[in-house]
XYZ file of C-alpha atoms in Angstrom:
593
model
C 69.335 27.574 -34.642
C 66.481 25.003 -33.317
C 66.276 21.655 -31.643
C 64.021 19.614 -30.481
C 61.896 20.311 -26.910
C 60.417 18.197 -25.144
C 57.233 19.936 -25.632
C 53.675 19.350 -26.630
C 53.006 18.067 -30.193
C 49.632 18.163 -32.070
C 49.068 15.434 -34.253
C 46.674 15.556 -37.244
C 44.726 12.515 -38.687
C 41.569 11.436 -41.026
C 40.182 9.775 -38.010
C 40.401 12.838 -35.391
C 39.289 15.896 -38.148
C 37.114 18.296 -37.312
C 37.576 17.887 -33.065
C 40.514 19.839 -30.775
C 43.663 17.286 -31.703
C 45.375 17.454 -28.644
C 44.022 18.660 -25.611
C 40.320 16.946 -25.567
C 39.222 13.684 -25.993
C 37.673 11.986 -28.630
C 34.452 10.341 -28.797
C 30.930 9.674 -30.771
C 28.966 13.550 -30.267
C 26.709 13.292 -26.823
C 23.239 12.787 -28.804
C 24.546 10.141 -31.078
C 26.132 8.098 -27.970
C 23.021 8.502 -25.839
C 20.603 7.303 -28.980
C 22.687 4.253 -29.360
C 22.945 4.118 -25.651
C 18.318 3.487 -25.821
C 18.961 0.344 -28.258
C 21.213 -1.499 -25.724
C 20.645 -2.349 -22.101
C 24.188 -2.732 -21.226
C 26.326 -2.524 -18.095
C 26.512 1.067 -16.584
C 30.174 2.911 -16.717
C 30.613 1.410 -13.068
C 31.073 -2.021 -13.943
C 34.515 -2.675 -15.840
C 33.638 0.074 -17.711
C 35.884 0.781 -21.074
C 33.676 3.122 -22.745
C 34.331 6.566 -24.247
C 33.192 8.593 -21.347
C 33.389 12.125 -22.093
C 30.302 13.287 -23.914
C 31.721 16.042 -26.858
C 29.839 18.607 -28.499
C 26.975 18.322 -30.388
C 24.589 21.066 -31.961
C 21.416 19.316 -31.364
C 22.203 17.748 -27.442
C 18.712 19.635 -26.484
C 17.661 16.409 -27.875
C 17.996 14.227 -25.526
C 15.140 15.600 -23.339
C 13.088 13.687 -25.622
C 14.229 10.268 -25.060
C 11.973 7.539 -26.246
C 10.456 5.247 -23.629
C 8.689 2.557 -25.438
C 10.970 -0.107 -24.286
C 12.026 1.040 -21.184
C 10.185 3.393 -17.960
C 14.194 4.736 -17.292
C 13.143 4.985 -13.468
C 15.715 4.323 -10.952
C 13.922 1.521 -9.541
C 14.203 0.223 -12.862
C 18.200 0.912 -13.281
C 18.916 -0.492 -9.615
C 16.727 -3.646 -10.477
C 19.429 -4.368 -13.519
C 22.657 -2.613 -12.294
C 22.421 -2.509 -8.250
C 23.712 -5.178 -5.690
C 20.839 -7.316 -4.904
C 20.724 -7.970 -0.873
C 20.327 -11.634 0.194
C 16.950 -9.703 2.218
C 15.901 -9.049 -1.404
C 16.013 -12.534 -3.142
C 14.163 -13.989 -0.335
C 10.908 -11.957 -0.769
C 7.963 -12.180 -2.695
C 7.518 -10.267 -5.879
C 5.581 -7.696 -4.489
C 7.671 -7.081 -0.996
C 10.535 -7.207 -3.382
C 9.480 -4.375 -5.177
C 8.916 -2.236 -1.911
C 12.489 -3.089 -1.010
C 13.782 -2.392 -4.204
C 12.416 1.514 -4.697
C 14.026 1.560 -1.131
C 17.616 1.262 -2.949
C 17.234 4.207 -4.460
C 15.395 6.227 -1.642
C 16.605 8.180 1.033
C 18.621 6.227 3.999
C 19.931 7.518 7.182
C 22.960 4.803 7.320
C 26.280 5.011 5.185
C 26.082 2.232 2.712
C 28.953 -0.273 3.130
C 29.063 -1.384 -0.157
C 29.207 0.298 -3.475
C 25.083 0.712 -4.999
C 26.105 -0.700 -8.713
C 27.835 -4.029 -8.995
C 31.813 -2.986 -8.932
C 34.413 -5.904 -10.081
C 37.240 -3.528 -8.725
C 37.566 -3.296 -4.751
C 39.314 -0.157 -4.971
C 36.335 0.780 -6.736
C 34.225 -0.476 -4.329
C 35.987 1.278 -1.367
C 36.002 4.433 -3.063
C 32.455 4.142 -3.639
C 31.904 3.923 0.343
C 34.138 6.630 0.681
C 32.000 8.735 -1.705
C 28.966 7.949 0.228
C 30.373 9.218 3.125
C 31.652 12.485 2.557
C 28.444 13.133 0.523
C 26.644 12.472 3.739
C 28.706 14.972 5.718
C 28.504 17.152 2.894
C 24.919 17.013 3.159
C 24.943 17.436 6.734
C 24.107 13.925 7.731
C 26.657 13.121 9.199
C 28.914 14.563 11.239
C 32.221 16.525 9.346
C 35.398 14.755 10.193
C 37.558 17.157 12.624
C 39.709 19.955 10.818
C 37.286 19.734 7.430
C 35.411 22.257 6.249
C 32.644 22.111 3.653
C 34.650 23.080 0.568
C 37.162 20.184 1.085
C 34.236 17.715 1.191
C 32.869 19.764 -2.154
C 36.672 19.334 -3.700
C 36.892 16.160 -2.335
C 33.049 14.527 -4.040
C 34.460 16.159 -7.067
C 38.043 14.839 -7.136
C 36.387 11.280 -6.712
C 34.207 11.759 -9.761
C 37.365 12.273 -11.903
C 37.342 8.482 -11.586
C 35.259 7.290 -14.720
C 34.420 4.272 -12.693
C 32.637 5.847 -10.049
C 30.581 8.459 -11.997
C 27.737 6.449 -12.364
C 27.693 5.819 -8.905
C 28.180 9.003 -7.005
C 25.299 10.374 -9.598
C 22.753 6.996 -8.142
C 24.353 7.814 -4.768
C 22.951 11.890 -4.722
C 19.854 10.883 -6.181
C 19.054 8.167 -3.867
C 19.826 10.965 -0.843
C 17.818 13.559 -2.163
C 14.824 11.039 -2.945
C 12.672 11.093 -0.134
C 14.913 13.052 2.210
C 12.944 13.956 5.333
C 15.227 17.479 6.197
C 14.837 20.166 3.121
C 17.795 22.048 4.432
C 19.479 18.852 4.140
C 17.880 17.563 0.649
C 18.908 21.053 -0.491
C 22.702 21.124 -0.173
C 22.196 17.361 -2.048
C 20.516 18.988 -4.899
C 23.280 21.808 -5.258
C 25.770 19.032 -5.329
C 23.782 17.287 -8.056
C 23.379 20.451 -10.077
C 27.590 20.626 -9.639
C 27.954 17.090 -10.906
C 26.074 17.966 -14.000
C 28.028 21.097 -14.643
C 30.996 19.014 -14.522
C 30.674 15.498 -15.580
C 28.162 13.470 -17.714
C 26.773 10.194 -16.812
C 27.546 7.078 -18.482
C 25.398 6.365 -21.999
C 23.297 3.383 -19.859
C 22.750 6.290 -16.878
C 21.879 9.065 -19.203
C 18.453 8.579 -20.044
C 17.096 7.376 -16.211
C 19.232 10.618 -15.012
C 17.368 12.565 -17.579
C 14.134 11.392 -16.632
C 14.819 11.762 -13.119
C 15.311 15.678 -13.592
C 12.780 15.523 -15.674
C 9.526 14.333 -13.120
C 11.403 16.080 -10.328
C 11.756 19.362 -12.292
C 8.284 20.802 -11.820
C 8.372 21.011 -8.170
C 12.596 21.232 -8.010
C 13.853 24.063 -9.297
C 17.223 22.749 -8.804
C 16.567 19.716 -11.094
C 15.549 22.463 -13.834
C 19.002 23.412 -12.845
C 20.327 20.737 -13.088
C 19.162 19.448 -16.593
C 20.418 22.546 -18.007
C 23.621 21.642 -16.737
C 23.667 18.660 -18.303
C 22.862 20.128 -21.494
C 25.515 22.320 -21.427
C 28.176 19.462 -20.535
C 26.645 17.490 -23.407
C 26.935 20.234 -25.867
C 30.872 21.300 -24.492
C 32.340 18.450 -23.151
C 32.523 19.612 -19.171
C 34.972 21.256 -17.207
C 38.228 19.326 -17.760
C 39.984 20.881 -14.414
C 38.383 20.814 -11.013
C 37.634 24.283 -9.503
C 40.271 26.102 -7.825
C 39.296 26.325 -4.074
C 38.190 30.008 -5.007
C 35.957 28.836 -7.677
C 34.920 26.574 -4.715
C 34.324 29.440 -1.921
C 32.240 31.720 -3.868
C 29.978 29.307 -4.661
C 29.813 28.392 -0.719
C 29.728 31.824 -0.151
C 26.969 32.684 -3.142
C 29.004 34.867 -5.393
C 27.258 33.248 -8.196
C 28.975 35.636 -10.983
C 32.534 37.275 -11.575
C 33.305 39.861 -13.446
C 35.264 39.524 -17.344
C 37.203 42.155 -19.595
C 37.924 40.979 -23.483
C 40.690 43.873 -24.546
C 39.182 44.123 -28.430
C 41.670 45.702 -31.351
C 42.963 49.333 -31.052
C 42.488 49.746 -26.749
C 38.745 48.826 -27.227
C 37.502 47.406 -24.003
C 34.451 44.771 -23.253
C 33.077 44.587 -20.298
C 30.657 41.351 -19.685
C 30.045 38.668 -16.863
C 30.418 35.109 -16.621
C 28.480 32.581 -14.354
C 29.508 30.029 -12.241
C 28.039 26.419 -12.626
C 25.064 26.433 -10.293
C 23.015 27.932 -7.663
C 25.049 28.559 -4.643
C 24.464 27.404 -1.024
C 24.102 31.181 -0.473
C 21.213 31.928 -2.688
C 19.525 28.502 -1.284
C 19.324 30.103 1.764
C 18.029 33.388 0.859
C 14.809 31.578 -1.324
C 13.303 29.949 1.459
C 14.431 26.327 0.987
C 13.952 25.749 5.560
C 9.876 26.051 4.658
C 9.917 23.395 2.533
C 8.027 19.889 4.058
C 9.800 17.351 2.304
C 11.550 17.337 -1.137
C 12.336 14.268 -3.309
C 10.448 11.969 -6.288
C 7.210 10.834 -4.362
C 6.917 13.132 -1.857
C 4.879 16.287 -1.602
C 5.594 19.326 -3.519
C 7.610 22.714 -2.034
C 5.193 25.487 -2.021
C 6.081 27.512 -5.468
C 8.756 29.866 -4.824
C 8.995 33.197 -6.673
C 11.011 33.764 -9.730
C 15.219 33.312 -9.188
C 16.401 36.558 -9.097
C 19.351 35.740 -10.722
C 19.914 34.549 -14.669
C 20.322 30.666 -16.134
C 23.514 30.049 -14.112
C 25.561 27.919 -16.367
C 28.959 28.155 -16.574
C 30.255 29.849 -19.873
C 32.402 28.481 -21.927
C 34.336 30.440 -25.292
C 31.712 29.843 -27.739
C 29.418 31.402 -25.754
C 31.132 34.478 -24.956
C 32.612 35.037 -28.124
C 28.918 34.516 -29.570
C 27.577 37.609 -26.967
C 30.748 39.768 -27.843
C 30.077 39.422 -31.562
C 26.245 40.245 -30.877
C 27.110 43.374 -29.116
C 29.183 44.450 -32.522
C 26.667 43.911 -35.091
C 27.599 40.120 -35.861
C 24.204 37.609 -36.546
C 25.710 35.556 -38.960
C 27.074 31.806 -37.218
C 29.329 31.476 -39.891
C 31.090 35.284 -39.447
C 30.833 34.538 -35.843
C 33.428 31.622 -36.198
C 35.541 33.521 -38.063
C 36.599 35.423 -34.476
C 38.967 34.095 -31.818
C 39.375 34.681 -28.003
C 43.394 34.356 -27.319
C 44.677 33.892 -23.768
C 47.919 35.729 -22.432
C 49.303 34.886 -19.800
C 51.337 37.017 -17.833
C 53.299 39.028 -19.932
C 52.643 37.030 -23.413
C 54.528 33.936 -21.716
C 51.453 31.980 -23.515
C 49.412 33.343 -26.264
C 47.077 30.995 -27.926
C 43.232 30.624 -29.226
C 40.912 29.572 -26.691
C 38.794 25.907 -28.036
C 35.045 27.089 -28.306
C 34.131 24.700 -25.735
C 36.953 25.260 -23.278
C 35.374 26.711 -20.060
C 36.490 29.948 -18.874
C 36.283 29.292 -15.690
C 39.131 26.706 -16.190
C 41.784 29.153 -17.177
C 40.539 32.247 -15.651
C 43.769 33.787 -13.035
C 45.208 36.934 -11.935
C 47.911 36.509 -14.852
C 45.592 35.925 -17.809
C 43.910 38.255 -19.952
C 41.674 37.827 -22.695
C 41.966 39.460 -26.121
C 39.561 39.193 -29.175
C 40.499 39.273 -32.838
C 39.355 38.418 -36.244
C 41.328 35.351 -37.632
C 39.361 34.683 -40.674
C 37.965 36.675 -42.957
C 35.815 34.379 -45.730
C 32.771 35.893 -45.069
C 31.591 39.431 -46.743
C 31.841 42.628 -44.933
C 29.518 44.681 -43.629
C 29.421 48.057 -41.895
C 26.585 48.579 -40.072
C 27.562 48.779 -36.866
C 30.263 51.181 -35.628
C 31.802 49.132 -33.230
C 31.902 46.879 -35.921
C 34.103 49.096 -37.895
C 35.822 50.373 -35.163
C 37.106 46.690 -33.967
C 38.231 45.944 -37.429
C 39.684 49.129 -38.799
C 41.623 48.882 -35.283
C 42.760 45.337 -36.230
C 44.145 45.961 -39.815
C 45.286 49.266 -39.213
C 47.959 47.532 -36.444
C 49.130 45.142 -39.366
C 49.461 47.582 -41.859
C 51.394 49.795 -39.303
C 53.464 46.794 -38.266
C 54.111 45.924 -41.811
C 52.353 43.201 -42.145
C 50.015 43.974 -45.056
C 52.798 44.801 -48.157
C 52.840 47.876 -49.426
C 55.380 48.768 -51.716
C 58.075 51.393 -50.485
C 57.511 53.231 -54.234
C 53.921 52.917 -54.221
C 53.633 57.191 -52.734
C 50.397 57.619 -54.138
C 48.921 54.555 -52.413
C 51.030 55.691 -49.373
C 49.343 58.726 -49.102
C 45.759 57.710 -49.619
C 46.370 55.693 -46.357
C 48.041 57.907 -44.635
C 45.408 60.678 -45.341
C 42.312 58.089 -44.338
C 44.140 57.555 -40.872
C 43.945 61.097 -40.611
C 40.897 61.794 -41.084
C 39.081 58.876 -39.139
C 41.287 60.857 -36.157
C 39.144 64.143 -37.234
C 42.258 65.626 -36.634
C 42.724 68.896 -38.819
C 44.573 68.680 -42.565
C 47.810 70.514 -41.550
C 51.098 68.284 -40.393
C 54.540 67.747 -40.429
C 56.518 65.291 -42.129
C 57.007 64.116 -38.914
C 53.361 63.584 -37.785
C 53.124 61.647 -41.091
C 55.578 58.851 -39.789
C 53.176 57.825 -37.853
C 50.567 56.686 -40.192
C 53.749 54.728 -42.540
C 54.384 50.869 -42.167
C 56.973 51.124 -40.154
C 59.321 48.444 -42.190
C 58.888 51.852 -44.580
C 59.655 54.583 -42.546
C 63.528 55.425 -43.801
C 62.563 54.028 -47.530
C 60.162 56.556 -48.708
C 60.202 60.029 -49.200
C 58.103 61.602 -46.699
C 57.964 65.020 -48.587
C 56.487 63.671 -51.569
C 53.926 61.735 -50.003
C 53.189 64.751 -47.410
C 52.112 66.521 -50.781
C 50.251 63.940 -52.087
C 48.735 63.358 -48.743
C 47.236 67.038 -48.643
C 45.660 66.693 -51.627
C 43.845 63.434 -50.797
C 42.512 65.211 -47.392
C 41.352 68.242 -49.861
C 38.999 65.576 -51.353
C 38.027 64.181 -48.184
C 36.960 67.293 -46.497
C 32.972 65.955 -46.891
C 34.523 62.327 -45.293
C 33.562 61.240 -42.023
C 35.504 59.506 -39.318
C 33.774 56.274 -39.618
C 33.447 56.785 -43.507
C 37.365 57.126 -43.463
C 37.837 53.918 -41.585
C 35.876 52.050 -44.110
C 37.249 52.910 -46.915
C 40.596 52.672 -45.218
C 39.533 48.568 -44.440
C 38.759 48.492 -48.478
C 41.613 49.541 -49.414
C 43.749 47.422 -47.559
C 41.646 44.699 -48.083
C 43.303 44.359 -52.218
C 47.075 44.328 -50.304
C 48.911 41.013 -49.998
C 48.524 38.759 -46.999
C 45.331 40.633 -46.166
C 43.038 37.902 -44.312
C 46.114 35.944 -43.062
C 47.384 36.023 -39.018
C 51.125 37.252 -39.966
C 54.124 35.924 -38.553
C 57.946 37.163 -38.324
C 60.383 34.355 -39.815
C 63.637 34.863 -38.376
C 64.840 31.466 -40.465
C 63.771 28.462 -42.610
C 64.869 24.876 -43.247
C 66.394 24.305 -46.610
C 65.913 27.937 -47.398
C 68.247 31.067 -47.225
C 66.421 34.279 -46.437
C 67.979 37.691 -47.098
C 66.334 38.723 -44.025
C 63.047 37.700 -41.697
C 59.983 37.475 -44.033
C 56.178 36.982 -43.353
C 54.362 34.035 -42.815
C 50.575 34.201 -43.619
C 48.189 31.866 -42.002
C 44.400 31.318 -42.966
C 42.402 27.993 -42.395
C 43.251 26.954 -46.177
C 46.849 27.016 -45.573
C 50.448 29.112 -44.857
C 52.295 30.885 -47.090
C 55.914 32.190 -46.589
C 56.851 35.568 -48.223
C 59.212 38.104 -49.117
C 58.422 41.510 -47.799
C 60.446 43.245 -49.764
C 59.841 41.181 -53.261
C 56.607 40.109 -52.534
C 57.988 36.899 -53.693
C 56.112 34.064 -52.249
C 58.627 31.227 -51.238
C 56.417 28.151 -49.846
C 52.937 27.207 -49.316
C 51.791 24.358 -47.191
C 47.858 23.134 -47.321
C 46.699 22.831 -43.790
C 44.876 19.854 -44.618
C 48.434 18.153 -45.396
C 49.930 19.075 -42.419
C 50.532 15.502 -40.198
C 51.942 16.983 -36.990
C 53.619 19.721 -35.240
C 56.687 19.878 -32.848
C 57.909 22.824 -30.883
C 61.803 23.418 -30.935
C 63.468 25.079 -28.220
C 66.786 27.464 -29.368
C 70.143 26.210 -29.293
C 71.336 29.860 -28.007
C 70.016 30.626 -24.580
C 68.710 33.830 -26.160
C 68.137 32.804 -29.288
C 64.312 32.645 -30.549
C 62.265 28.868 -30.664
C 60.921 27.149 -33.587
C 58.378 25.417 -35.100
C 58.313 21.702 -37.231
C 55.858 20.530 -39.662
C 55.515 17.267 -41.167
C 53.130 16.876 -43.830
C 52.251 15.944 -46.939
C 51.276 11.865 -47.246
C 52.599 8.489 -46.877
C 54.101 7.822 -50.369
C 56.192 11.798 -50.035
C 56.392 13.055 -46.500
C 57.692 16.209 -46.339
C 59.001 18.349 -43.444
C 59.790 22.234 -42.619
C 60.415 24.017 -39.623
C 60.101 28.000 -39.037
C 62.218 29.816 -36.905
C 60.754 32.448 -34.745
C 59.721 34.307 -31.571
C 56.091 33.588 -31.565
C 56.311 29.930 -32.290
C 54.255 28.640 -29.896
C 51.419 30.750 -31.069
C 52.008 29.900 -33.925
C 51.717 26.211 -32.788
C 48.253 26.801 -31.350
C 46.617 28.708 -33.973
C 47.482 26.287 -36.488
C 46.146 23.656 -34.451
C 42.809 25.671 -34.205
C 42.716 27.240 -37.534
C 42.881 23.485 -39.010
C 40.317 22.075 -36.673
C 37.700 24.763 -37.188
C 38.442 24.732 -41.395
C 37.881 21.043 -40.528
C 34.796 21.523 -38.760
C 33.040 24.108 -41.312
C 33.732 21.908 -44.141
């Protein structure tokens, strides 16, 4: 029996379709926020700022790197003469003196600012702001580092401020006015890095955007780390950013300039993929090694570096699950976008404590540790077929053949002549030779089957199937094996052990089938089909932990509508899986719809 935990719940509604339910925010997509953001001069997120922060994903963000500019220049000067404190020193100049003193806001000073840059209502805002200041100075090496601090608490530390949606906006004026103008490159260097960090992690407001954008964009000819930089931002448009800071490890190597770490995705059947992923900028290291001391000056209005050669080291954006899935599938023969959604990256951790579907945009780096490992699967399988690739059919003959084995695709325990066939195509994609015992033939039975069938008399049937597949090769073998078990029931559905239902009494556990259309419930035995529930009903979903301390979890769904709410709850071992995959299963049949 179940009860109620005090666990996580997803909740589903109209409003929140097509976007991660639970775990990420919601918000207007980056482009359309930014667009709206060039039709309104409003107050910047540091002011008494209420606005949706988080930029989410959208498929055309590269967009924004075409802002217009017909009613606006989107300098700094021009931000700081609408958002920034204005200095009594200020008011009393002339027009053209004032405009000298106002590009010196956003330039390059040698004293800590005592006062936040943007207009703040909230003094706690405005204290953190000179805190930010600060440590970004010390950071940079202007300033002395406070005794017992080393520079990856002041990175973690800049960072751990920016969490605060208030004070974006002004740690991103802050770095830019430091690295405008600087008069030390070393110096105007390590502010750069930090500004290519921000990116990777946290977007401006919608009022910043576009005079950050254009920013990177006049400084990116002669800074390579503002090229840097605006690809960061791109890629926090299109995902969202990192969510969690870096772990002080993250933090080292970049010091240190590891600038990649190494990643294995355990595929179906054993299959291993080997691939890197990237961390979110150039590292302090690698600014060392170009040649950044020779540089005279650096900063908007100053003169140019001397061109340096060609990074020896690839687009350094952090990857997120999209993107690796998208190279993995690439690798196996996959082009199509659509087939390419149909896979899955699932985390385990430790010792499948957690397994659960990773969110396309969730960055790896985020939930990368010594206990996880990352496994890829098919978890759709709408799109056709195709085998012309053998890793291709490798991965997924590797996949079904572990359901079928596990009993998960129904096959009949009187059904000896479709038995056999199977049995005889796992043999021979094995190229093992025709002659076996009874006992070698176990192995290639469901093993739900093993005691109900007669092994002799699908032995002999099985030696005449391999007679006619003498001309059959491995990879032939494991085709035809994935058509074959393609016509069986609950093929194209992740399949679930029920131990127990609500309002239901099983004869024993049955199968639940889940696709992005909807789950099923079934008899294995019978192949009687108890319940279906359309994911598009389902309202919400609440973990229940056992009543026995070694009894199994479960898993509650309400759905259906208003007018006839409905409710059901599963029990089982895997129900947290089961939790997340729903969750992502109805949010990506949400999306592609």
């Amino acid at each position: 029996m179940v009860q109620p935990a005090a666990a996580p719940d997803f909740s589903f509604s109209p409003e929140r379709s097509g976007r991660h339910m639970s775990q990420l925010q919601h918000g207007e997509p980056g482009l359309a926020r930014w667009e709206r953001a060039t039709e309104r001069h409003a107050h910047p997120r540091s002011r008494t700022h209420s606005d949706n922060s988080e930029a989410t994903s959208s498929t055309h963000s590269a967009a924004y790197l075409s802002l217009s500019t017909e009613s606006h220049n989107y300098t700094m000067q021009e931000f700081a003469l609408n958002h920034f404190r204005k200095p009594q020193t200020l008011l009393d100049q002339t027009h053209g003196d004032a405009k000298k003193a106002m590009a010196s806001l956003v330039q390059y000073t040698k004293a800590p600012i005592q006062e936040s840059l943007i207009s703040l209502s909230d003094e706690d805002a405005n204290r953190q702001a000179v805190e930010s200041f600060q440590v970004l100075m010390q950071f940079m090496q202007d300033q002395p580092k406070p005794r017992g601090k080393n520079e990856s608490e002041l990175l973690y530390e800049l960072l751990r401020l920016c969490r605060e949606e208030n004070l974006r906006d002004e740690i991103y004026c802050q770095v830019i006015k430091q690295v405008t103008g600087h008069p030390q490159q070393e110096h105007c260097a390590r502010g750069w890095s930090f500004l290519s960090l921000l990116a990777g992690f946290f977007p401006p407001s919608t009022t910043l955007m576009p005079y950050v954008t254009k920013f990177l964009q006049d400084s990116g000819p002669s800074q390579e780390l503002a090229q840097k930089s605006q690809e960061h931002l791109q890629h926090t448009v299109k995902y969202g950013g990192r969510r969690r800071l870096p772990s002080p490890a993250e933090i080292q190597a970049f010091l240190k300039g590891q600038a990649v770490r190494p990643l294995l995705i355990h595929l179906p059947g054993g299959l291993d993929y080997k691939t890197s992923i990237q961390t979110f900028t150039v590292s302090m290291g690698l600014l060392r090694k170009k040649g950044w001391r020779r540089w005279e000056s650096c900063g908007i209005g100053t003169a140019p570096p001397p061109k340096s050669p060609a990074p020896p080291w690839p687009c350094l954006c952090a990857q997120v699950a999209a993107e690796v899935l998208e190279e993995l599938c690439r690798q196996i023969g996959i082009t199509d976008p659509q087939e390419m959604q149909e896979f899955a990256l699932f985390l385990i951790k430790k010792e499948g404590e957690l397994v659960r579907p990773l969110w396309p945009h969730e960055y790896l780096n985020s939930v990368l540790d010594q206990d996880v490992s990352l496994h890829s699967r098919r978890l759709s399988w709408e799109t056709q077929l195709h085998f012309d690739h053998p890793t291709y059919v490798t991965t997924h003959y590797k996949q079904v053949l572990r359901d079928y084995l596990q009993g998960k695709l129904l096959v009949s325990p009187q059904a000896n002549a479709q038995l056999a066939r199977l049995a005889a195509l796992q043999h021979r994609s094995q190229t093992q030779e025709d002659r076996l015992s009874e006992q070698d033939l176990l192995a290639y039975l469901p093993k739900p089957l093993q005691r109900l069938v007669s092994t002799s008399t699908i032995k002999n049937l099985m030696e005449q199937e391999l007679k006619w597949m003498q001309a059959c090769s491995s990879q032939e073998a494991q085709i035809s094996f994935i058509e074959a078990v393609s016509q069986l029931p609950l093929f194209g559905y992740t399949v679930y052990v029920v131990l127990r239902v609500s309002q239901l009494a099983l004869p024993g556990p049955s199968l639940l089938g889940l696709n992005r259309q909807h789950l099923i419930l079934m008899d294995p035995s019978s192949q009687k089909l108890y319940c279906s529930v359309a994911l598009k009903d389902l309202q919400r979903l609440h973990l229940l932990s056992p009543l026995e301390s070694n009894g199994p979890p479960g898993l509650e769904l309400n759905y259906g509508s208003a007018d006839n709410p409905r409710t059901i709850w599963f029990e089982l071992v895997k129900a947290q899986e089961l939790k997340h995959t729903i969750a992502f299963l109805k949010d990506s049949g949400t999306a592609s719809n």
